[in-house]
Amino acid sequence: MEMGVGMGKNQTLICAPIMADTADQMVELMHKAKFKGADIVEVRLDHLKSLDPRPDIEVLIRQCPLPTLFTYRPTWEGGEYNGNENSRFEALQLAMELGADHIDIELKAAHEFMNFTRGNKPEKCKIIVSSHNYEYTPSAEELGNLVARIQAAGADIVKFATTAQDITDVARVFQITVHSQVPIIAMVMGERGLMSRILCPKFGGYLTFGTLEEGKVSAPGQPTIDELISLYNFRYIDTDTKVFGIIGKPVSHSKSPKLYNRAFKEDGINGVFVHLLVDDVNKFFDTYSSPDFSGFSCTIPHKEVALARCDEVDPVAKSIGAVNCLIRRLDGTLFGCNTDYVGAISSIEIGLQGSQNGATHIGSPLAGKLFVVIGAGGAGKALAYGAKEKGARVVIANRSYDRARDLAELVGGKALTLTELNNFHPETGMILANTTSIGMQPNIEETPISKEALRNYELVFDAIYTPKITRLLREAQEAGSKIVTGVEMFIGQAYEQYERFTGLPAPKQLFTDIMADY
Ligand code: NAP
């Protein structure tokens, strides 16, 4: 799956929607789009405060540094134009005559527009006939019929955009795209449809939309040009590109795509790593079962269900009861493992040993230590199992005492309530690991234990990574303890996942550098 020599640009264009009050402002944005790396601009005439057709369109075509697509979207199709159809058609026809490279006409108006122009169209101008569904994504059969109607309406390029109610809706759109006999733009709107915008070169889409700035979208779910080019390596995506991603809900905050996509590029791996907003894990894996969907990170709330879905689970992940990494094997089966525990435990070992690398020939520095875990959820279990594996004596403190007791029984340890934790100091030199969300943004003034109690701990770890230095870690430093952050755990679990995804050693310095910026 390595990127081939000379591999580079695919044929799929990045189109920047241009929306502004005046033609002059639009020209400014067009230059910005070119600078950012767009291939083409979509001039949204319906966003202009007023349109003086001939002079405005002339300026917009003559001064545009990129090929153009003119769209004059009426309110009845989700746009801003609410005037009469004749004026709209005249403006679009004028755009064709003055040298527009593409114009967009809605399927509902296509027949009327074709009669209006009576076939008079300059050779160079391509007509995109479009259809937008802002509610859902129809069945594959209905989409097939829609494409046939769009083609029959005289489209040079077919365009349809639907709305994702579930991420599996995107699969039907990929299926249509890959089998299309004519150039096609097929997008699924909304966060659940994001993959359709990034992976379209893999399936042969004519173009994707990339915005100039975050949030300045012409349709829900559009990424920025910068994200397409720099985060997702869009230019390198082709038919053979393997798809990786993080499944979760919510998921858009995840930094994983930043790490893996940069590493894929530097290692010459033909892969792309995307955010996957998944509601139903089983439905997701039933739909995306091809070997091209090669590996997945898994986050809240899917770690347990994902384990149940795997054909084989690593024994440690089985004991923890959660997987955060799934690999699709060549025979199509799914293998699940848990790299959270490796990431957390190895970063704590490194923290205890200073610059040395985790376990040494004399064994883990955790052996024999009293290891207190706050929390009994997914991360709590991972830390408790990891510490036990390394020979530590484990204590679990949790808000729900029953859960603390159940986990303590499983790892052969002791259970405490959170209140008892403040007066728990049977010995000095203990390790403390917070695995709850206490102290996480926005509640950054919260902490799970008093500052006084921290004096008994040689090292304090916090799984939270927003903020990097939580109040717990700040107070631990003040109390003289060593600290290990959730960012270090995050990087550690990512090393392991990368190696499982690619079979190559993780670029550790690169991951550390990327996370240092954050
Ligand atoms: P989880 O399975 O939902 O478990 C949450 C734990 O936090 C439970 O023990 C819960 O106690 C406790 N908790 C939640 N809110 C609390 C509150 N207000 N007061 C007291 N206890 C509270 O979640 P998880 O997957 O283990 O994740 C936990 C944390 O670890 C999150 O902050 C997550 O971001 C972080 N994490 C970091 C990484 C990394 O790479 N750095 C990896 C995984 C997770 P109850 O049992 O009483 O509900």
XYZ file of C-alpha atoms and ligand atoms in Angstrom:
566
model
C 0.000 0.000 0.000
C 2.902 2.349 -0.482
C 2.488 5.531 -2.492
C 3.853 4.860 -5.979
C 6.810 6.731 -7.395
C 5.680 9.864 -9.146
C 2.340 9.667 -7.426
C 0.761 13.035 -6.975
C -2.253 14.801 -8.202
C -5.463 12.924 -8.791
C -8.050 14.274 -11.240
C -10.577 15.468 -8.637
C -10.788 19.245 -8.362
C -11.031 21.314 -5.199
C -13.707 23.938 -5.688
C -13.911 26.968 -3.381
C -17.400 28.423 -2.954
C -17.163 32.211 -3.244
C -19.806 34.117 -1.298
C -19.657 37.893 -0.766
C -21.785 41.031 -0.970
C -20.050 42.607 -3.987
C -18.240 41.457 -7.129
C -15.032 43.202 -5.990
C -15.080 41.331 -2.698
C -15.628 38.115 -4.639
C -12.569 38.798 -6.804
C -10.505 39.225 -3.629
C -11.753 35.868 -2.344
C -10.972 34.215 -5.694
C -7.309 35.218 -5.340
C -7.308 33.900 -1.795
C -8.766 30.604 -3.069
C -5.981 30.297 -5.636
C -3.355 31.055 -3.004
C -4.776 28.360 -0.733
C -4.617 25.787 -3.525
C -8.157 25.590 -4.963
C -8.456 24.470 -8.615
C -11.752 26.175 -9.410
C -14.178 28.631 -7.779
C -17.937 28.447 -7.501
C -19.287 31.982 -7.886
C -22.471 32.142 -5.855
C -24.278 34.962 -7.649
C -27.214 34.570 -5.266
C -25.054 35.876 -2.399
C -24.390 39.271 -4.054
C -26.357 42.110 -2.429
C -27.241 43.340 -5.921
C -26.327 42.113 -9.395
C -25.766 44.285 -12.433
C -25.385 41.264 -14.718
C -23.114 42.314 -17.563
C -20.491 44.451 -15.750
C -20.470 42.260 -12.634
C -20.164 38.937 -14.465
C -17.519 40.408 -16.792
C -15.422 41.455 -13.791
C -15.961 38.095 -12.113
C -14.767 36.185 -15.173
C -11.974 38.498 -16.370
C -10.413 38.978 -12.954
C -10.729 35.433 -11.745
C -7.354 33.661 -11.555
C -9.011 30.221 -11.687
C -11.612 28.395 -13.813
C -15.157 29.302 -12.816
C -18.464 27.688 -11.986
C -21.432 30.052 -11.853
C -24.321 29.194 -9.570
C -27.382 31.368 -9.016
C -29.192 29.287 -6.447
C -32.885 30.057 -5.803
C -34.372 29.921 -2.306
C -36.472 26.913 -3.321
C -33.229 24.885 -3.668
C -31.497 26.207 -0.540
C -29.976 29.393 -2.084
C -30.511 33.129 -1.578
C -32.103 34.216 -4.873
C -35.819 34.910 -4.716
C -36.410 36.870 -7.947
C -38.016 35.672 -11.168
C -36.678 32.775 -13.209
C -36.245 34.788 -16.406
C -33.671 37.145 -14.855
C -31.885 34.205 -13.290
C -31.685 32.342 -16.596
C -30.476 35.501 -18.368
C -27.636 35.927 -15.874
C -26.568 32.288 -16.262
C -26.726 32.503 -20.045
C -24.665 35.676 -19.944
C -22.088 33.912 -17.776
C -21.835 31.199 -20.452
C -21.420 33.766 -23.225
C -18.801 35.727 -21.294
C -16.608 32.666 -20.758
C -17.708 30.783 -17.633
C -16.201 27.298 -17.565
C -19.239 25.752 -15.877
C -22.706 26.820 -14.905
C -24.985 25.056 -12.445
C -28.700 24.672 -13.063
C -31.075 22.848 -10.744
C -32.751 19.704 -12.069
C -36.151 21.205 -11.255
C -35.418 24.156 -13.586
C -33.243 22.370 -16.152
C -35.931 21.685 -18.748
C -37.099 25.309 -18.705
C -33.514 26.595 -18.835
C -32.595 24.391 -21.805
C -35.663 25.735 -23.660
C -34.617 29.252 -22.708
C -31.089 28.882 -24.137
C -32.328 26.797 -27.106
C -29.106 24.834 -27.018
C -26.921 27.937 -27.451
C -23.954 27.141 -25.337
C -20.268 27.821 -26.002
C -18.299 24.595 -26.482
C -16.059 25.273 -23.507
C -18.861 25.720 -20.970
C -20.024 22.604 -19.145
C -23.537 22.473 -17.723
C -23.863 20.960 -14.274
C -27.415 19.852 -13.522
C -27.860 19.611 -9.772
C -30.243 18.240 -7.184
C -30.148 18.842 -3.420
C -31.869 16.872 -0.709
C -31.548 18.652 2.636
C -33.368 15.953 4.585
C -31.990 12.499 3.837
C -30.164 10.224 1.408
C -32.500 8.191 -0.816
C -32.053 4.473 -1.537
C -29.462 3.318 -4.097
C -32.260 2.643 -6.581
C -33.736 6.125 -6.152
C -30.281 7.674 -6.494
C -29.729 5.690 -9.699
C -33.015 7.022 -11.083
C -32.078 10.548 -10.031
C -28.772 10.352 -11.903
C -30.606 9.069 -15.004
C -33.039 12.010 -14.843
C -30.178 14.484 -14.416
C -28.404 13.016 -17.449
C -31.603 13.081 -19.497
C -32.009 16.764 -18.624
C -28.895 17.534 -20.677
C -26.173 17.551 -18.020
C -22.538 17.521 -19.054
C -21.799 16.901 -15.374
C -24.181 15.308 -12.890
C -24.394 16.788 -9.397
C -26.391 15.651 -6.421
C -26.061 16.410 -2.739
C -27.999 14.523 -0.090
C -28.056 14.663 3.691
C -26.522 12.002 5.929
C -28.770 10.768 8.695
C -26.220 8.026 9.292
C -22.635 7.585 8.111
C -23.677 4.449 6.195
C -25.683 6.684 3.810
C -22.352 7.701 2.266
C -21.725 4.149 0.992
C -24.685 4.394 -1.419
C -23.325 7.636 -2.795
C -19.860 6.110 -3.305
C -21.498 3.223 -5.143
C -23.255 5.620 -7.532
C -20.117 7.712 -8.028
C -17.887 4.792 -8.876
C -20.334 3.425 -11.470
C -21.198 6.744 -13.103
C -20.641 6.876 -16.872
C -20.575 10.694 -16.854
C -18.528 13.107 -14.734
C -20.247 13.316 -11.358
C -20.217 15.463 -8.241
C -21.854 13.523 -5.407
C -21.776 14.857 -1.863
C -23.417 13.877 1.391
C -24.031 16.903 3.582
C -23.622 17.119 7.353
C -20.893 15.861 9.720
C -21.919 12.242 9.144
C -21.267 12.776 5.419
C -17.762 14.250 5.779
C -16.120 11.141 4.332
C -17.926 11.733 1.004
C -16.127 15.069 0.634
C -12.668 13.700 1.427
C -12.718 10.335 -0.344
C -14.279 11.413 -3.642
C -10.973 11.026 -5.570
C -10.959 7.361 -4.522
C -14.344 6.866 -6.179
C -13.765 9.154 -9.177
C -15.740 12.278 -8.201
C -15.324 15.315 -10.470
C -14.853 17.808 -7.661
C -15.203 18.433 -3.964
C -15.907 21.688 -2.174
C -13.321 23.242 0.146
C -14.056 26.468 1.994
C -11.694 29.378 2.454
C -12.300 29.509 6.183
C -13.787 27.258 8.820
C -17.529 27.726 9.158
C -17.904 29.797 5.959
C -19.689 26.991 4.160
C -22.106 26.959 1.261
C -23.497 23.592 2.430
C -23.312 21.793 5.784
C -20.201 19.720 6.493
C -17.738 21.262 4.040
C -14.078 21.037 5.123
C -11.665 23.906 4.467
C -9.212 23.858 1.549
C -6.389 23.739 4.123
C -7.902 20.663 5.766
C -8.333 18.884 2.446
C -4.803 19.578 1.289
C -2.753 19.604 4.492
C -4.724 17.464 6.932
C -6.185 14.793 4.647
C -3.509 14.740 1.874
C -6.381 15.051 -0.615
C -4.088 15.315 -3.657
C -2.652 11.867 -2.978
C -5.945 10.014 -2.617
C -6.588 7.570 -5.463
C -8.451 4.335 -6.177
C -5.979 2.271 -4.176
C -5.918 4.489 -1.097
C -6.649 2.563 2.097
C -9.118 4.182 4.439
C -8.466 4.470 8.177
C -10.430 6.484 10.690
C -11.544 7.156 14.201
C -15.045 6.037 15.074
C -16.742 7.872 17.941
C -19.555 10.171 18.918
C -18.592 12.970 19.269
C -15.434 12.670 17.183
C -14.638 15.949 15.435
C -12.311 17.063 18.268
C -9.986 14.079 17.756
C -6.359 14.873 16.913
C -5.725 11.391 15.481
C -6.126 12.418 11.790
C -3.407 15.052 12.328
C -0.924 12.449 13.515
C -1.630 9.593 11.143
C -2.069 11.550 7.910
C 1.240 13.386 8.414
C 2.947 10.099 9.187
C 1.348 8.356 6.162
C 2.695 11.109 3.942
C 6.203 11.013 5.404
C 6.341 7.210 5.261
C 4.910 7.061 1.710
C 1.847 5.072 2.822
C -1.116 5.280 0.448
C -3.680 5.758 3.219
C -5.978 8.432 4.571
C -7.261 8.776 8.136
C -10.660 10.427 8.609
C -13.095 11.378 11.370
C -16.031 8.932 11.376
C -19.088 10.085 13.302
C -20.716 6.713 13.996
C -24.072 6.140 15.710
C -24.325 2.384 15.297
C -21.070 0.417 15.319
C -22.546 -2.807 13.918
C -24.297 -1.050 11.056
C -21.055 0.771 10.284
C -18.992 -2.433 10.054
C -21.757 -4.243 8.122
C -21.664 -1.471 5.523
C -17.948 -0.705 5.286
C -16.754 -4.302 5.152
C -14.373 -4.066 2.192
C -10.638 -4.552 2.788
C -10.136 -0.944 1.667
C -11.519 0.144 5.038
C -8.409 -1.107 6.735
C -8.101 0.154 10.293
C -9.964 2.070 12.948
C -9.300 3.881 16.170
C -12.247 3.777 18.497
C -13.306 6.248 21.144
C -16.209 7.089 23.467
C -18.848 5.613 23.521
C -18.046 2.683 21.239
C -15.109 0.849 22.838
C -17.197 -1.945 24.371
C -19.550 -2.530 21.414
C -16.570 -2.530 19.061
C -15.007 -5.326 21.124
C -18.124 -7.437 20.727
C -17.973 -6.867 16.973
C -14.399 -8.151 16.557
C -13.735 -11.640 15.225
C -10.667 -11.889 17.434
C -9.656 -9.807 20.439
C -6.263 -9.475 22.047
C -6.415 -11.152 25.520
C -5.540 -7.954 27.408
C -8.274 -5.994 25.600
C -10.658 -8.829 26.444
C -9.797 -8.530 30.128
C -10.169 -4.745 29.988
C -13.488 -5.142 28.185
C -12.732 -2.440 25.601
C -10.888 -2.055 22.296
C -9.597 1.247 20.947
C -7.953 -0.136 17.806
C -9.394 -2.429 15.129
C -7.520 -3.905 12.195
C -9.186 -5.423 9.149
C -7.181 -8.486 8.147
C -6.720 -9.640 4.574
C -9.467 -12.255 4.988
C -11.884 -9.475 5.997
C -12.035 -10.369 9.703
C -11.628 -7.732 12.413
C -8.966 -7.935 15.086
C -9.323 -5.681 18.129
C -6.812 -4.597 20.719
C -6.351 -1.957 23.399
C -3.458 0.442 23.014
C -4.748 2.853 25.692
C -3.167 0.751 28.387
C 0.183 0.493 26.584
C 0.205 4.259 25.997
C -0.616 5.142 29.586
C 1.573 2.567 31.304
C 4.633 3.147 29.126
C 4.412 6.915 29.612
C 4.166 6.416 33.394
C 7.165 4.069 33.291
C 9.130 6.625 31.328
C 8.037 9.317 33.794
C 9.314 7.238 36.707
C 12.634 6.512 35.054
C 13.330 9.959 33.672
C 14.649 9.729 30.150
C 15.056 5.933 30.080
C 12.691 4.066 27.831
C 9.973 2.351 29.859
C 10.805 -1.094 31.242
C 14.475 -1.985 31.700
C 16.289 -5.279 31.996
C 15.514 -5.252 35.706
C 11.770 -5.084 35.005
C 9.138 -2.396 35.235
C 9.595 0.457 37.706
C 5.935 -0.117 38.580
C 6.620 -3.548 40.085
C 5.712 -3.553 43.766
C 4.367 0.031 43.750
C 0.992 0.985 45.167
C -0.926 2.225 42.127
C -4.120 4.209 42.815
C -6.543 4.549 39.892
C -9.321 7.142 40.143
C -12.193 6.009 37.928
C -13.544 2.642 36.829
C -14.618 3.340 33.240
C -12.792 2.349 30.027
C -9.569 4.226 30.802
C -9.716 3.202 34.484
C -9.917 -0.469 33.530
C -7.057 -0.098 31.052
C -4.814 1.534 33.672
C -5.775 -0.967 36.384
C -5.022 -3.961 34.145
C -1.833 -2.402 32.849
C -0.552 -1.649 36.357
C -1.412 -5.148 37.534
C 0.398 -6.659 34.524
C 3.501 -4.734 35.570
C 3.381 -6.120 39.083
C 1.891 -3.106 40.885
C -0.587 -3.393 43.793
C -3.764 -1.725 42.551
C -6.334 0.426 44.389
C -9.473 1.737 42.670
C -11.320 4.860 43.837
C -14.517 5.748 42.039
C -17.600 7.910 42.420
C -19.804 4.827 42.066
C -18.335 2.573 44.729
C -19.904 -0.559 43.207
C -17.948 -0.109 40.014
C -14.745 0.470 41.996
C -15.393 -2.751 43.920
C -16.099 -4.779 40.740
C -12.905 -3.596 39.077
C -10.860 -4.069 42.244
C -12.073 -7.657 42.464
C -11.059 -8.281 38.851
C -7.503 -6.994 39.350
C -7.129 -8.369 42.850
C -7.023 -4.914 44.435
C -8.752 -2.722 46.981
C -11.722 -0.358 46.417
C -12.251 3.123 47.866
C -14.842 5.882 47.628
C -13.647 9.262 46.356
C -14.031 10.694 49.883
C -11.839 8.000 51.388
C -9.149 8.814 48.846
C -8.172 12.082 50.579
C -7.143 10.258 53.742
C -5.588 7.267 52.032
C -1.831 7.299 52.642
C -0.663 3.881 53.759
C 2.800 4.598 52.381
C 4.783 7.168 50.443
C 6.062 6.802 46.863
C 2.655 5.788 45.472
C 1.449 6.344 41.886
C -1.848 8.154 41.235
C -3.715 7.934 37.910
C -6.838 10.001 37.274
C -8.997 8.415 34.597
C -12.184 10.393 35.212
C -13.196 13.534 33.389
C -12.910 15.617 36.598
C -10.867 18.704 35.638
C -11.479 18.408 31.910
C -12.439 21.475 29.891
C -14.587 23.413 30.588
C -14.465 22.415 34.289
C -10.762 23.114 34.627
C -10.988 24.234 38.277
C -12.201 20.805 39.416
C -9.844 18.191 40.847
C -10.477 14.681 42.201
C -8.194 14.859 45.296
C -6.951 17.481 47.771
C -3.548 19.054 47.248
C -2.394 17.919 50.726
C -3.049 14.273 49.863
C -0.802 14.543 46.798
C 2.352 14.691 48.960
C 2.254 10.907 49.285
C 2.559 10.309 45.546
C 5.860 9.972 43.721
C 4.123 10.381 40.379
C 0.705 11.700 39.325
C -0.800 10.912 35.932
C -3.927 12.454 34.391
C -5.621 10.822 31.356
C -7.280 14.130 30.483
C -5.536 15.982 27.654
C -7.680 19.093 27.432
C -6.113 20.995 29.133
C -2.674 19.444 28.969
C -1.837 20.575 32.514
C -4.926 20.017 34.643
C -5.379 21.461 38.124
C -4.500 17.979 39.469
C -1.158 17.994 37.651
C -0.401 21.605 38.601
C -0.987 20.874 42.280
C 0.972 17.618 42.056
C 3.958 19.542 40.693
C 3.629 22.058 43.524
C 3.512 19.153 45.998
C 6.803 17.865 44.550
C 5.498 14.878 42.531
C 6.565 13.916 39.019
C 3.775 14.344 36.505
C 2.717 12.593 33.301
C 0.066 14.162 31.073
C -2.773 12.701 29.037
C -1.003 14.027 25.932
C 1.834 11.585 26.610
C -0.692 8.752 26.929
C -2.345 9.878 23.700
C 0.982 9.861 21.855
C 1.909 6.487 23.370
C -1.346 4.823 22.322
C -0.971 6.337 18.852
C 2.549 4.832 18.387
C 1.153 1.406 18.977
C -1.847 1.936 16.694
C 0.311 3.276 13.866
C 2.515 0.211 14.028
C -0.532 -2.031 13.907
C -2.062 -0.063 10.994
C 1.055 0.010 8.830
C 3.495 -2.613 10.076
C 6.068 0.187 10.300
C 7.612 1.752 13.400
C 5.769 4.920 14.403
C 7.549 8.200 13.682
C 7.797 9.033 17.370
C 9.509 12.397 17.030
C 6.942 13.540 14.470
C 4.031 12.613 16.766
C 5.688 14.390 19.684
C 6.311 17.503 17.557
C 2.715 17.616 16.270
C 1.290 17.297 19.770
C 3.737 19.905 21.121
C 2.080 22.511 18.894
C -1.208 21.762 20.512
P -15.894 6.407 30.885
O -15.761 4.961 30.530
O -17.161 7.103 30.606
O -15.568 6.524 32.476
C -15.679 7.741 33.156
C -15.197 7.598 34.608
O -15.195 8.919 35.160
C -16.108 6.753 35.479
O -15.318 6.111 36.458
C -17.021 7.827 36.128
O -17.504 7.459 37.412
C -16.036 8.957 36.306
N -16.671 10.275 36.340
C -17.205 10.939 35.295
N -17.661 12.135 35.706
C -17.408 12.226 37.035
C -17.633 13.212 38.026
N -18.216 14.370 37.708
N -17.236 12.979 39.276
C -16.636 11.809 39.602
N -16.389 10.840 38.725
C -16.766 11.035 37.439
O -14.765 7.273 30.171
P -13.283 6.839 29.724
O -13.269 6.316 28.339
O -12.706 5.963 30.798
O -12.535 8.247 29.696
C -12.266 8.917 30.928
C -11.280 10.055 30.688
O -10.059 9.558 30.157
C -11.783 11.110 29.711
O -11.427 12.387 30.206
C -11.011 10.803 28.453
O -10.815 11.962 27.644
C -9.699 10.309 29.014
N -8.967 9.443 28.057
C -7.756 9.886 27.622
C -7.031 9.133 26.713
C -5.675 9.632 26.265
O -5.144 9.117 25.273
N -5.096 10.583 26.956
C -7.517 7.900 26.257
C -8.775 7.466 26.732
C -9.485 8.250 27.652
P -18.853 6.588 37.568
O -18.439 5.144 37.414
O -19.311 6.938 38.939
O -19.800 7.050 36.492
